[in-house]
Coordinates of C-alpha atoms (C1' of nucleotides) in Angstrom, one line a residue:
Chain A
M873 CA 35.2 7.8 -2.6
A874 CA 37.4 8.4 0.4
R875 CA 39.2 11.7 0.7
G876 CA 37.6 12.7 4.0
K877 CA 34.1 13.5 4.8
W878 CA 34.2 17.3 4.5
E879 CA 36.7 18.8 2.2
M880 CA 36.1 22.5 2.2
V881 CA 37.3 24.1 -0.9
L882 CA 36.6 27.8 -0.6
G883 CA 37.9 29.8 -3.4
G884 CA 39.9 26.8 -4.7
N885 CA 41.4 26.8 -8.1
M886 CA 39.5 25.1 -10.9
Q887 CA 42.4 23.5 -12.6
Q888 CA 43.4 21.9 -9.4
H889 CA 40.1 20.1 -9.1
A890 CA 40.2 19.2 -12.8
A891 CA 43.4 17.4 -11.9
V892 CA 41.6 15.6 -9.1
G893 CA 39.1 14.7 -11.7
I894 CA 36.1 15.8 -9.7
A895 CA 35.5 19.1 -11.4
R896 CA 35.7 17.9 -15.0
P897 CA 32.1 16.9 -15.4
V898 CA 31.0 20.2 -14.0
I899 CA 33.2 22.2 -16.3
Q900 CA 32.0 20.2 -19.3
R901 CA 28.5 20.9 -18.3
L902 CA 29.1 24.6 -17.8
N903 CA 30.7 24.8 -21.2
A904 CA 27.7 23.1 -22.7
L905 CA 25.5 25.6 -21.0
G906 CA 27.4 28.5 -22.6
I907 CA 29.9 29.4 -20.0
T908 CA 33.2 29.4 -21.7
A909 CA 35.0 32.5 -20.3
S910 CA 37.4 31.3 -17.6
A911 CA 36.5 34.3 -15.5
D912 CA 33.0 33.0 -15.3
L913 CA 34.1 29.5 -14.7
D914 CA 36.3 30.6 -11.9
A915 CA 33.6 32.8 -10.4
F916 CA 31.4 29.8 -10.3
W917 CA 33.9 27.4 -8.9
K918 CA 34.8 29.8 -6.1
L919 CA 31.3 29.3 -4.8
V920 CA 31.5 25.5 -4.5
K921 CA 32.2 23.7 -1.4
V922 CA 33.0 20.0 -2.1
R923 CA 31.5 17.3 0.0
D924 CA 32.2 13.7 -0.4
G925 CA 30.6 10.6 0.8
V926 CA 26.8 11.1 0.6
D927 CA 25.6 7.5 0.9
R928 CA 23.1 5.7 -1.2
G929 CA 19.6 6.4 -0.2
K930 CA 20.3 9.7 1.6
T931 CA 18.3 12.8 0.8
I932 CA 20.5 15.4 -0.8
V933 CA 18.0 18.2 -1.3
G934 CA 14.8 18.2 0.7
R935 CA 11.7 20.1 0.1
A936 CA 11.1 22.3 3.1
G937 CA 11.6 26.0 2.9
L938 CA 14.5 28.1 4.2
A939 CA 17.0 27.2 1.7
K940 CA 20.4 28.7 2.0
H941 CA 22.1 26.2 -0.3
F942 CA 22.0 24.7 -3.7
A943 CA 24.1 21.8 -5.1
V944 CA 26.0 20.4 -8.0
L945 CA 26.5 16.7 -8.4
L946 CA 30.2 15.8 -8.8
E947 CA 30.3 12.0 -8.6
G948 CA 27.6 9.3 -8.5
V949 CA 24.0 9.2 -9.5
A950 CA 21.0 10.9 -7.9
C951 CA 17.4 11.2 -8.7
L952 CA 14.6 13.7 -8.3
S953 CA 11.7 11.8 -6.9
T954 CA 8.4 11.9 -5.0
Q955 CA 6.4 9.4 -2.9
D956 CA 2.8 8.8 -3.6
K957 CA 0.8 7.9 -0.6
E958 CA 1.0 4.1 -1.2
G959 CA 4.7 4.4 -0.8
G960 CA 5.4 4.1 -4.4
R961 CA 8.4 6.1 -5.6
Q962 CA 8.1 8.1 -8.8
I963 CA 11.4 9.2 -10.3
Y964 CA 11.0 12.4 -12.3
A965 CA 14.6 12.7 -13.5
L966 CA 17.9 11.1 -13.0
H967 CA 21.0 13.2 -12.2
Y968 CA 24.6 12.6 -13.2
P969 CA 27.9 14.4 -12.5
G970 CA 27.6 18.0 -13.7
D971 CA 23.9 18.3 -13.0
F972 CA 22.5 20.9 -10.7
L973 CA 20.5 19.5 -7.9
G974 CA 17.5 21.3 -6.5
L975 CA 16.7 23.4 -9.6
H976 CA 13.3 21.8 -9.2
S977 CA 12.6 23.6 -5.9
S978 CA 13.9 26.9 -7.1
V979 CA 11.9 26.7 -10.3
L980 CA 8.8 25.0 -9.0
P981 CA 8.5 25.8 -5.3
S982 CA 4.8 25.0 -4.7
V983 CA 4.6 21.6 -6.3
E984 CA 4.1 18.1 -5.0
P985 CA 6.7 17.4 -2.4
S986 CA 9.8 16.1 -4.1
E987 CA 13.3 15.6 -3.2
V988 CA 16.7 14.7 -4.6
Q989 CA 18.0 11.3 -3.4
A990 CA 21.4 9.6 -3.9
L991 CA 21.1 6.4 -5.8
T992 CA 24.8 5.6 -5.4
S993 CA 27.4 7.1 -3.1
C994 CA 27.8 10.7 -4.3
S995 CA 30.1 13.6 -4.1
I996 CA 28.3 16.9 -4.3
G997 CA 29.3 20.6 -4.3
T998 CA 27.2 22.9 -2.2
I999 CA 26.7 26.5 -3.2
D1000 CA 25.6 29.3 -1.0
R1001 CA 22.5 30.9 -2.4
D1002 CA 23.3 34.4 -1.5
A1003 CA 26.8 34.1 -2.9
L1004 CA 25.4 32.7 -6.1
E1005 CA 23.0 35.6 -6.5
Q1006 CA 25.8 38.0 -6.1
A1007 CA 27.9 36.1 -8.5
I1008 CA 25.1 36.2 -11.0
Q1009 CA 25.0 40.0 -10.8
R1010 CA 28.6 40.1 -11.8
H1011 CA 28.5 37.2 -14.2
P1012 CA 25.2 37.2 -16.1
A1013 CA 26.4 34.2 -18.0
L1014 CA 25.9 32.1 -14.9
G1015 CA 22.3 33.1 -14.6
R1016 CA 21.7 32.2 -18.2
A1017 CA 23.4 28.8 -17.6
L1018 CA 21.1 28.0 -14.7
W1019 CA 18.1 29.1 -16.8
R1020 CA 19.1 26.8 -19.5
A1021 CA 19.7 23.9 -17.1
A1022 CA 16.2 24.5 -15.8
L1023 CA 14.8 24.5 -19.2
T1024 CA 16.4 21.2 -20.0
E1025 CA 14.8 19.7 -17.0
V1026 CA 11.5 21.0 -18.0
S1027 CA 12.0 19.7 -21.5
I1028 CA 12.7 16.2 -20.1
F1029 CA 9.4 16.3 -18.1
R1030 CA 7.5 17.1 -21.2
Q1031 CA 9.2 14.4 -23.3
R1032 CA 8.4 11.9 -20.6
L1033 CA 4.8 12.9 -20.8
L1034 CA 4.7 12.0 -24.5
V1035 CA 6.6 8.8 -24.0
S1036 CA 4.4 7.7 -21.1
R1037 CA 1.7 6.9 -23.6
R1038 CA 3.8 4.5 -25.6
P1039 CA 4.1 0.8 -24.8
A1040 CA 6.5 -0.4 -22.2
L1041 CA 9.3 -1.6 -24.5
Q1042 CA 9.6 1.8 -26.2
R1043 CA 9.2 3.6 -23.0
V1044 CA 12.1 1.7 -21.4
A1045 CA 14.2 2.0 -24.6
H1046 CA 13.6 5.7 -24.6
L1047 CA 14.6 6.0 -21.0
L1048 CA 17.8 4.1 -21.6
C1049 CA 18.6 6.2 -24.6
E1050 CA 18.2 9.3 -22.5
Q1051 CA 20.5 8.0 -19.8
R1052 CA 23.2 7.1 -22.3
V1053 CA 23.2 10.6 -23.7
R1054 CA 23.1 12.3 -20.3
L1055 CA 25.8 10.1 -19.0
G1056 CA 28.1 10.9 -21.9
T1057 CA 30.2 7.8 -21.3
D1058 CA 31.6 5.5 -23.9
D1059 CA 31.0 2.1 -22.4
G1060 CA 27.3 1.3 -22.5
V1061 CA 26.9 0.8 -18.8
I1062 CA 24.0 2.4 -17.1
P1063 CA 24.7 2.5 -13.3
L1064 CA 21.1 1.9 -12.2
T1065 CA 19.1 -1.0 -10.9
Q1066 CA 16.0 -2.5 -12.5
I1067 CA 14.1 -1.1 -9.6
D1068 CA 15.3 2.4 -10.4
I1069 CA 14.3 2.0 -14.0
A1070 CA 10.9 0.7 -13.0
D1071 CA 10.3 3.8 -10.8
A1072 CA 11.4 6.1 -13.5
A1073 CA 9.4 4.4 -16.2
G1074 CA 6.3 4.0 -14.1
L1075 CA 6.2 0.2 -14.6
S1076 CA 6.4 -2.7 -12.2
V1077 CA 9.8 -4.2 -11.5
V1078 CA 8.5 -7.6 -12.8
H1079 CA 7.5 -6.1 -16.1
I1080 CA 10.8 -4.2 -16.4
N1081 CA 12.6 -7.5 -16.0
R1082 CA 10.7 -9.1 -18.8
I1083 CA 11.3 -6.1 -21.0
F1084 CA 15.0 -6.4 -20.3
Q1085 CA 14.9 -10.0 -21.4
E1086 CA 13.3 -8.9 -24.6
L1087 CA 16.0 -6.2 -25.1
R1088 CA 18.6 -8.8 -24.5
E1089 CA 17.1 -11.1 -27.1
L1090 CA 17.1 -8.2 -29.5
G1091 CA 20.8 -7.9 -29.0
V1092 CA 20.4 -4.4 -27.5
L1093 CA 21.4 -5.2 -23.9
A1094 CA 24.3 -7.4 -22.7
K1095 CA 23.3 -10.6 -21.0
Q1096 CA 24.5 -9.9 -17.6
R1097 CA 23.2 -8.5 -14.4
L1098 CA 24.7 -5.1 -15.1
I1099 CA 22.7 -2.9 -17.4
E1100 CA 24.9 -2.5 -20.5
V1101 CA 23.8 -1.2 -23.9
V1102 CA 25.6 -3.0 -26.6
N1103 CA 23.7 -1.8 -29.6
Q1104 CA 22.9 1.9 -29.3
E1105 CA 21.6 2.3 -32.8
R1106 CA 19.0 -0.5 -32.5
L1107 CA 18.0 0.9 -29.2
Q1108 CA 17.3 4.4 -30.6
E1109 CA 15.3 2.9 -33.4
L1110 CA 13.1 1.0 -30.9
A1111 CA 12.7 4.1 -28.9
A1112 CA 12.1 6.5 -31.8
F1113 CA 14.6 8.6 -29.9
D1114 CA 15.6 12.1 -30.9
A1115 CA 18.0 13.7 -28.5
G1116 CA 16.9 17.2 -29.5
Y1117 CA 14.9 17.8 -26.4
L1118 CA 18.0 17.5 -24.3
D1119 CA 19.6 20.5 -25.8
Q1120 CA 18.0 23.8 -24.9
S1121 CA 20.9 25.9 -26.1
G1122 CA 18.7 27.6 -28.6
S1123 CA 16.2 29.0 -26.2
L1124 CA 14.6 32.2 -27.5
F1125 CA 14.1 34.0 -24.2
Q1126 CA 17.6 34.4 -22.9
W1127 CA 16.4 36.2 -19.8
D1128 CA 18.8 36.9 -17.2
L1129 CA 17.8 34.8 -14.2
R1130 CA 15.9 37.1 -12.0
I1131 CA 15.7 36.7 -8.3
E1132 CA 12.9 38.1 -6.3
D1133 CA 12.4 38.3 -2.6
Chain B
M502 CA -18.6 35.6 -31.7
A503 CA -19.2 38.0 -34.5
R504 CA -17.8 41.5 -34.3
G505 CA -15.8 41.3 -37.5
K506 CA -12.9 39.1 -38.5
W507 CA -10.0 41.5 -37.9
E508 CA -10.5 44.1 -35.2
M509 CA -7.1 45.7 -34.8
V510 CA -6.8 47.5 -31.5
L511 CA -3.4 49.2 -31.5
G512 CA -2.7 51.0 -28.3
G513 CA -6.2 50.7 -27.2
N514 CA -7.3 51.6 -23.7
M515 CA -7.6 48.8 -21.2
Q516 CA -10.8 50.1 -19.6
Q517 CA -12.5 50.2 -22.9
H518 CA -11.8 46.6 -23.5
A519 CA -12.9 45.7 -20.0
A520 CA -16.2 47.3 -20.9
V521 CA -16.3 45.1 -24.0
G522 CA -15.7 42.3 -21.5
I523 CA -13.0 40.8 -23.6
A524 CA -10.1 42.0 -21.5
R525 CA -11.4 41.1 -18.1
P526 CA -10.0 37.6 -18.0
V527 CA -6.6 38.8 -19.1
I528 CA -6.5 41.5 -16.5
Q529 CA -7.5 39.1 -13.8
R530 CA -4.8 36.8 -14.9
L531 CA -2.2 39.5 -14.9
N532 CA -3.3 40.5 -11.4
A533 CA -2.9 36.9 -10.3
L534 CA 0.6 36.9 -11.8
G535 CA 1.5 39.9 -9.7
I536 CA 0.9 42.8 -12.1
T537 CA -1.2 45.3 -10.2
A538 CA 0.3 48.6 -11.1
S539 CA -1.9 50.2 -13.8
A540 CA 1.2 51.5 -15.5
D541 CA 2.3 47.9 -16.0
L542 CA -1.1 46.8 -17.1
D543 CA -1.4 49.6 -19.6
A544 CA 2.1 48.9 -21.0
F545 CA 1.1 45.3 -21.5
W546 CA -2.2 46.0 -23.1
K547 CA -0.7 48.4 -25.5
L548 CA 1.1 45.5 -27.1
V549 CA -2.0 43.5 -27.8
K550 CA -3.7 43.3 -31.1
V551 CA -7.1 41.8 -30.8
R552 CA -8.2 39.2 -33.3
D553 CA -11.6 37.6 -33.3
G554 CA -13.0 34.6 -35.0
V555 CA -10.4 31.9 -34.9
D556 CA -12.5 28.8 -35.8
R557 CA -12.5 25.5 -34.1
G558 CA -9.7 23.3 -35.3
K559 CA -7.5 26.1 -36.5
T560 CA -3.9 26.4 -35.5
I561 CA -3.2 29.5 -33.4
V562 CA 0.5 29.1 -32.8
G563 CA 2.3 26.7 -35.1
R564 CA 5.4 24.7 -34.3
A565 CA 7.8 26.4 -36.6
G566 CA 10.5 27.8 -34.3
L567 CA 11.3 31.4 -33.9
A568 CA 7.8 32.8 -33.7
K569 CA 7.8 36.6 -34.0
H570 CA 4.8 37.0 -31.9
F571 CA 2.9 35.0 -29.4
A572 CA -0.6 35.3 -28.1
V573 CA -3.1 35.7 -25.3
L574 CA -6.3 33.9 -25.3
L575 CA -9.3 36.2 -24.8
E576 CA -12.3 34.0 -25.5
G577 CA -12.8 30.4 -26.1
V578 CA -10.8 27.3 -25.4
A579 CA -7.5 26.2 -26.9
C580 CA -5.0 23.4 -26.3
L581 CA -1.3 22.8 -26.6
S582 CA -1.0 19.5 -28.5
T583 CA 1.2 17.3 -30.6
Q584 CA 0.6 14.5 -33.1
D585 CA 2.4 11.2 -32.7
K586 CA 3.1 9.5 -36.0
E587 CA 0.0 7.3 -35.8
G588 CA -2.0 10.4 -36.0
G589 CA -3.0 10.3 -32.3
R590 CA -3.3 13.7 -30.7
Q591 CA -1.7 14.3 -27.3
I592 CA -3.0 17.3 -25.4
Y593 CA -0.4 18.7 -23.1
A594 CA -2.4 21.5 -21.6
L595 CA -5.7 23.2 -22.1
H596 CA -5.9 27.0 -22.3
Y597 CA -8.7 29.3 -21.2
P598 CA -9.2 33.1 -21.4
G599 CA -6.3 34.9 -19.9
D600 CA -3.8 32.2 -20.7
F601 CA -0.7 33.0 -22.7
L602 CA -0.4 30.9 -25.9
G603 CA 2.9 29.9 -27.3
L604 CA 5.0 30.2 -24.2
H605 CA 6.0 26.7 -25.0
S606 CA 7.8 27.7 -28.2
S607 CA 9.6 30.6 -26.6
V608 CA 10.6 28.7 -23.6
L609 CA 11.2 25.2 -25.1
P610 CA 12.0 25.7 -28.7
S611 CA 13.8 22.5 -29.4
V612 CA 11.2 20.1 -28.3
E613 CA 8.8 17.7 -30.0
P614 CA 6.8 19.7 -32.5
S615 CA 3.7 21.0 -30.8
E616 CA 1.2 23.6 -31.5
V617 CA -1.7 25.6 -30.1
Q618 CA -5.0 24.7 -31.5
A619 CA -8.5 26.2 -31.1
L620 CA -11.0 23.8 -29.5
T621 CA -13.9 26.2 -29.9
S622 CA -14.1 29.5 -31.7
C623 CA -11.6 31.8 -30.1
S624 CA -10.6 35.4 -29.8
I625 CA -7.0 36.0 -29.3
G626 CA -4.7 38.9 -28.8
T627 CA -1.4 38.8 -30.6
I628 CA 1.8 40.3 -29.1
D629 CA 4.9 41.1 -31.0
R630 CA 7.9 39.5 -29.4
D631 CA 10.3 42.3 -29.9
A632 CA 7.9 44.8 -28.6
L633 CA 7.3 42.6 -25.6
E634 CA 11.0 42.3 -24.8
Q635 CA 11.3 46.1 -24.9
A636 CA 8.3 46.5 -22.7
I637 CA 9.9 44.0 -20.2
Q638 CA 13.0 46.2 -20.0
R639 CA 10.8 49.1 -18.9
H640 CA 8.4 47.1 -16.8
P641 CA 10.2 44.2 -15.1
A642 CA 7.0 43.1 -13.5
L643 CA 5.9 41.9 -17.0
G644 CA 8.9 39.7 -17.3
R645 CA 8.2 38.2 -13.9
A646 CA 4.6 37.6 -14.8
L647 CA 5.6 35.7 -17.9
W648 CA 8.1 33.7 -16.0
R649 CA 5.5 32.7 -13.5
A650 CA 3.0 31.8 -16.2
A651 CA 5.7 29.6 -17.8
L652 CA 6.4 28.0 -14.4
T653 CA 2.7 27.2 -14.0
E654 CA 2.7 25.5 -17.3
V655 CA 5.7 23.5 -16.3
S656 CA 4.1 22.7 -13.0
I657 CA 1.1 21.3 -14.8
F658 CA 3.3 19.1 -16.9
R659 CA 4.9 17.7 -13.9
Q660 CA 1.7 17.1 -12.1
R661 CA 0.4 15.3 -15.1
L662 CA 3.4 13.0 -15.0
L663 CA 2.5 12.0 -11.5
V664 CA -1.2 11.6 -12.3
S665 CA -0.5 9.5 -15.4
R666 CA 0.4 6.6 -13.2
R667 CA -2.9 6.5 -11.5
P668 CA -5.9 4.5 -12.7
A669 CA -8.2 6.1 -15.3
L670 CA -11.0 7.2 -12.9
Q671 CA -8.6 9.2 -10.8
R672 CA -6.8 10.5 -13.8
V673 CA -10.0 11.8 -15.4
A674 CA -11.2 13.2 -12.1
H675 CA -8.0 15.0 -11.6
L676 CA -8.1 16.5 -15.1
L677 CA -11.7 17.7 -14.5
C678 CA -10.7 19.3 -11.2
E679 CA -7.9 21.1 -12.9
Q680 CA -10.2 22.4 -15.5
R681 CA -12.7 23.6 -13.0
V682 CA -10.0 25.6 -11.2
R683 CA -8.4 27.0 -14.3
L684 CA -11.8 28.0 -15.7
G685 CA -12.7 29.8 -12.6
T686 CA -16.4 29.8 -13.4
D687 CA -19.2 29.1 -11.0
D688 CA -21.4 26.7 -13.0
G689 CA -19.7 23.3 -13.2
V690 CA -19.7 23.2 -17.0
I691 CA -16.6 22.2 -18.7
P692 CA -16.7 23.2 -22.4
L693 CA -14.9 20.2 -23.8
T694 CA -15.9 17.0 -25.6
Q695 CA -15.1 13.5 -24.4
I696 CA -12.7 13.3 -27.3
D697 CA -10.7 16.3 -25.9
I698 CA -10.7 14.7 -22.5
A699 CA -9.5 11.4 -23.9
D700 CA -6.6 13.1 -25.8
A701 CA -5.7 15.1 -22.7
A702 CA -5.9 12.1 -20.3
G703 CA -4.2 9.7 -22.7
L704 CA -7.1 7.3 -22.7
S705 CA -9.3 6.0 -25.4
V706 CA -12.6 7.7 -26.1
V707 CA -14.5 4.6 -25.3
H708 CA -13.0 4.2 -22.0
I709 CA -13.5 7.9 -21.2
N710 CA -17.1 7.4 -21.9
R711 CA -17.3 4.5 -19.4
I712 CA -15.5 6.5 -16.8
F713 CA -18.0 9.3 -17.3
Q714 CA -20.8 6.9 -16.6
E715 CA -19.2 5.9 -13.4
L716 CA -18.7 9.5 -12.4
R717 CA -22.4 10.1 -13.1
E718 CA -23.4 7.1 -11.0
L719 CA -21.3 8.6 -8.3
G720 CA -23.3 11.8 -8.5
V721 CA -20.3 13.8 -9.5
L722 CA -21.3 14.6 -13.1
A723 CA -24.7 15.6 -14.3
K724 CA -26.5 13.1 -16.5
Q725 CA -26.5 15.0 -19.7
R726 CA -24.4 15.2 -22.8
L727 CA -22.8 18.4 -21.5
I728 CA -19.9 17.8 -19.1
E729 CA -21.1 19.4 -15.9
V730 CA -19.6 18.8 -12.4
V731 CA -22.4 18.8 -9.8
N732 CA -20.3 17.6 -6.8
Q733 CA -17.0 19.3 -6.8
E734 CA -16.0 18.0 -3.4
R735 CA -16.5 14.4 -4.2
L736 CA -14.6 14.9 -7.4
Q737 CA -11.7 16.3 -5.5
E738 CA -11.7 13.4 -3.1
L739 CA -11.7 10.9 -6.0
A740 CA -8.9 12.8 -7.6
A741 CA -6.8 13.4 -4.5
F742 CA -6.6 16.9 -5.9
D743 CA -4.6 19.6 -4.4
A744 CA -4.6 22.8 -6.4
G745 CA -1.3 24.0 -5.0
Y746 CA 0.6 23.2 -8.2
L747 CA -1.5 25.7 -10.1
D748 CA -0.3 28.6 -8.1
Q749 CA 3.4 29.5 -8.6
S750 CA 3.1 32.8 -7.0
G751 CA 5.6 31.8 -4.3
S752 CA 9.2 33.1 -4.4
L753 CA 11.4 31.9 -7.2
F754 CA 14.3 30.6 -5.3
Q755 CA 13.5 28.4 -2.3
W756 CA 16.4 26.2 -2.0
D757 CA 16.8 23.8 0.8
L758 CA 19.9 21.8 1.0
R759 CA 19.7 19.1 3.5
I760 CA 21.9 16.1 4.1
E761 CA 21.0 13.4 6.5
D762 CA 23.5 11.4 8.3
Chain C
dC472 C1' 26.7 -18.6 6.7
dG473 C1' 22.8 -16.1 7.6
dT474 C1' 20.5 -11.7 6.1
dG475 C1' 19.1 -8.5 2.7
dC476 C1' 18.7 -6.7 -1.7
dT477 C1' 18.3 -7.5 -6.6
dG478 C1' 17.1 -10.3 -10.3
dT479 C1' 14.1 -14.1 -12.3
dT480 C1' 10.1 -17.0 -13.2
dG481 C1' 5.2 -18.6 -13.2
dA482 C1' 0.1 -18.0 -12.8
dG483 C1' -4.0 -15.4 -12.6
dG484 C1' -6.5 -11.3 -13.2
dA485 C1' -7.6 -6.3 -13.8
dC486 C1' -7.6 -2.5 -16.6
dG487 C1' -7.9 -0.3 -20.7
dA488 C1' -7.4 -0.7 -26.0
dT489 C1' -9.5 -1.9 -30.2
dC490 C1' -13.2 -3.0 -33.4
dA491 C1' -17.7 -2.5 -34.8
dA492 C1' -22.3 -0.9 -34.7
dT493 C1' -25.9 2.1 -33.2
dG494 C1' -28.1 6.5 -31.1
dA495 C1' -28.5 11.2 -30.4
dC496 C1' -28.0 15.9 -31.8
dG497 C1' -27.2 20.0 -34.7
dG498 C1' -26.7 22.1 -39.0
dT499 C1' -27.5 22.4 -44.0
dG500 C1' -29.9 22.4 -48.2
dG501 C1' -33.7 21.1 -50.8
Chain D
dC1092 C1' -40.6 21.1 -42.9
dC1093 C1' -38.1 17.3 -43.7
dA1094 C1' -34.1 14.5 -45.4
dC1095 C1' -29.4 14.3 -45.1
dC1096 C1' -24.9 14.5 -43.1
dG1097 C1' -21.2 15.0 -39.8
dT1098 C1' -19.8 15.0 -35.2
dC1099 C1' -20.2 13.3 -30.7
dA1100 C1' -21.9 9.8 -27.4
dT1101 C1' -22.9 5.1 -26.2
dT1102 C1' -22.8 0.1 -26.1
dG1103 C1' -21.1 -4.8 -26.6
dA1104 C1' -17.5 -8.0 -27.4
dT1105 C1' -12.9 -9.4 -27.6
dC1106 C1' -8.0 -9.1 -26.8
dG1107 C1' -3.5 -7.6 -25.2
dT1108 C1' -0.7 -5.3 -21.9
dC1109 C1' 0.8 -4.9 -17.6
dC1110 C1' 0.0 -5.6 -12.5
dT1111 C1' -0.1 -8.4 -8.5
dC1112 C1' 1.0 -12.2 -5.7
dA1113 C1' 4.2 -15.6 -4.7
dA1114 C1' 8.2 -18.2 -4.7
dC1115 C1' 13.0 -18.8 -5.6
dA1116 C1' 17.9 -17.9 -7.2
dG1117 C1' 22.1 -15.1 -7.2
dC1118 C1' 25.2 -12.1 -5.1
dA1119 C1' 27.2 -8.9 -1.5
dC1120 C1' 27.5 -7.8 3.1
dG1121 C1' 28.7 -8.4 7.8

DNA sequence: CGTGCTGTTGAGGACGATCAATGACGGTGG
DNA sequence: CCACCGTCATTGATCGTCCTCAACAGCACG
């Protein structure tokens, strides 16, 4: 995570970045969201200005108005969270490379103040809002992709609502399953702390710790500090996990993303 | 709630229905969603086929994907719910006259099976999906209105996620506040059973009952079977309720990218 | 080699679930 | 009109889950 604090890449070539490795997750994501034409991909990528070295704990997307930018996560882990007045942090959603950051504020402006925060050092790509709108005019597929991304976020909220009624072990198991799928990595490592998990699951850290011990006894998690899933199948059984809700590619209303003023 | 089981009103005139009283909530809602031009209102209303006499407990919008029509609630109370395998009912959202029913299935098709169910006798208006899409082409304001309605639903989900971490009294108080605002009536009566509240709040009926007794002691609820709020202010304090999340009339894209250093 | 953050462990207690039984109310049919 | 029934509301008792407080251990950092 070096490469200089501000690496402006205006109109850069996508393949170049793929070579650097930083663009690959984004391209994969865009593909998954239905953007396959390289003209569309290029159009999108031309909008992105890469920025490295956002430190852990920093706010990436705030909540106040006057937004000129929007972001894509390139490297690292971030979360969409809010503080309740006792200082407790509620994590609504976790973000991994390829995710769009700040969809929440475009989709749900007048909602409980929430923000996107870096959980590890992150690289992000910023996108100018006006430029994006123009690009969407010329490449409607981009609008649809954003729409789908927003739907997936919504779908995750709803699923969480269901899961929040289940006992802690299943809740945690479900959360871990979701992270595995979203990460899309092969090793079972989940790059979060128990504290993060607690805030995301809505449980106390102490209890999370005990749940983790159970999961380790069950042979689901590795017996180390690091959170590593070693038996994905068993985990899914425990969680009654069905990944369907993470795929909104079949959405009926394929409205073009409309932008008012 | 008589007036015949099937009263088809193809292309009926809006004012007529307003006279009947059945259309007023819908018109108010459409106004609130930004549809003010009478051309738009008429265009919408022409799509609606009125249907009376949906009995309590009946399914209004099923979970099978690809619904060809969706609905508007004209009279009565309905809910968006799902069953978990133990037979427990989780209520995601309550619907009152003017609400759109089945947005969930057009917006989030591949999600945990959920359905819209009548909680009292209801009158609904059904709307053909294809006809609606065509109307949206000619009246973009309709598209925006639906979009906003969907956003409000999403916003409610998210708020619930936050509230679900708070203790039962506040949770229930918050739920009641929300229902008061959504109902928009002057008397404090909330036309639900304790069972409904329990399923919506994710608490046991027994516990809901005890919470209600507390709320009555606090002078917030009337001391009768009927659920009636007699001290709205106190209730809002208890709930730390801010109605902001119920109003998504703000602009769609309000991005704010901020990076601290 | 402290200082700070994360993970771990124990003890006690609050909150809410569950089980079970009883009232209250409204509708239905005799 | 009354007896019956189903649904909803209420109450008591018990139990389990999860929280809180508190202390300590492991590890990374400067």
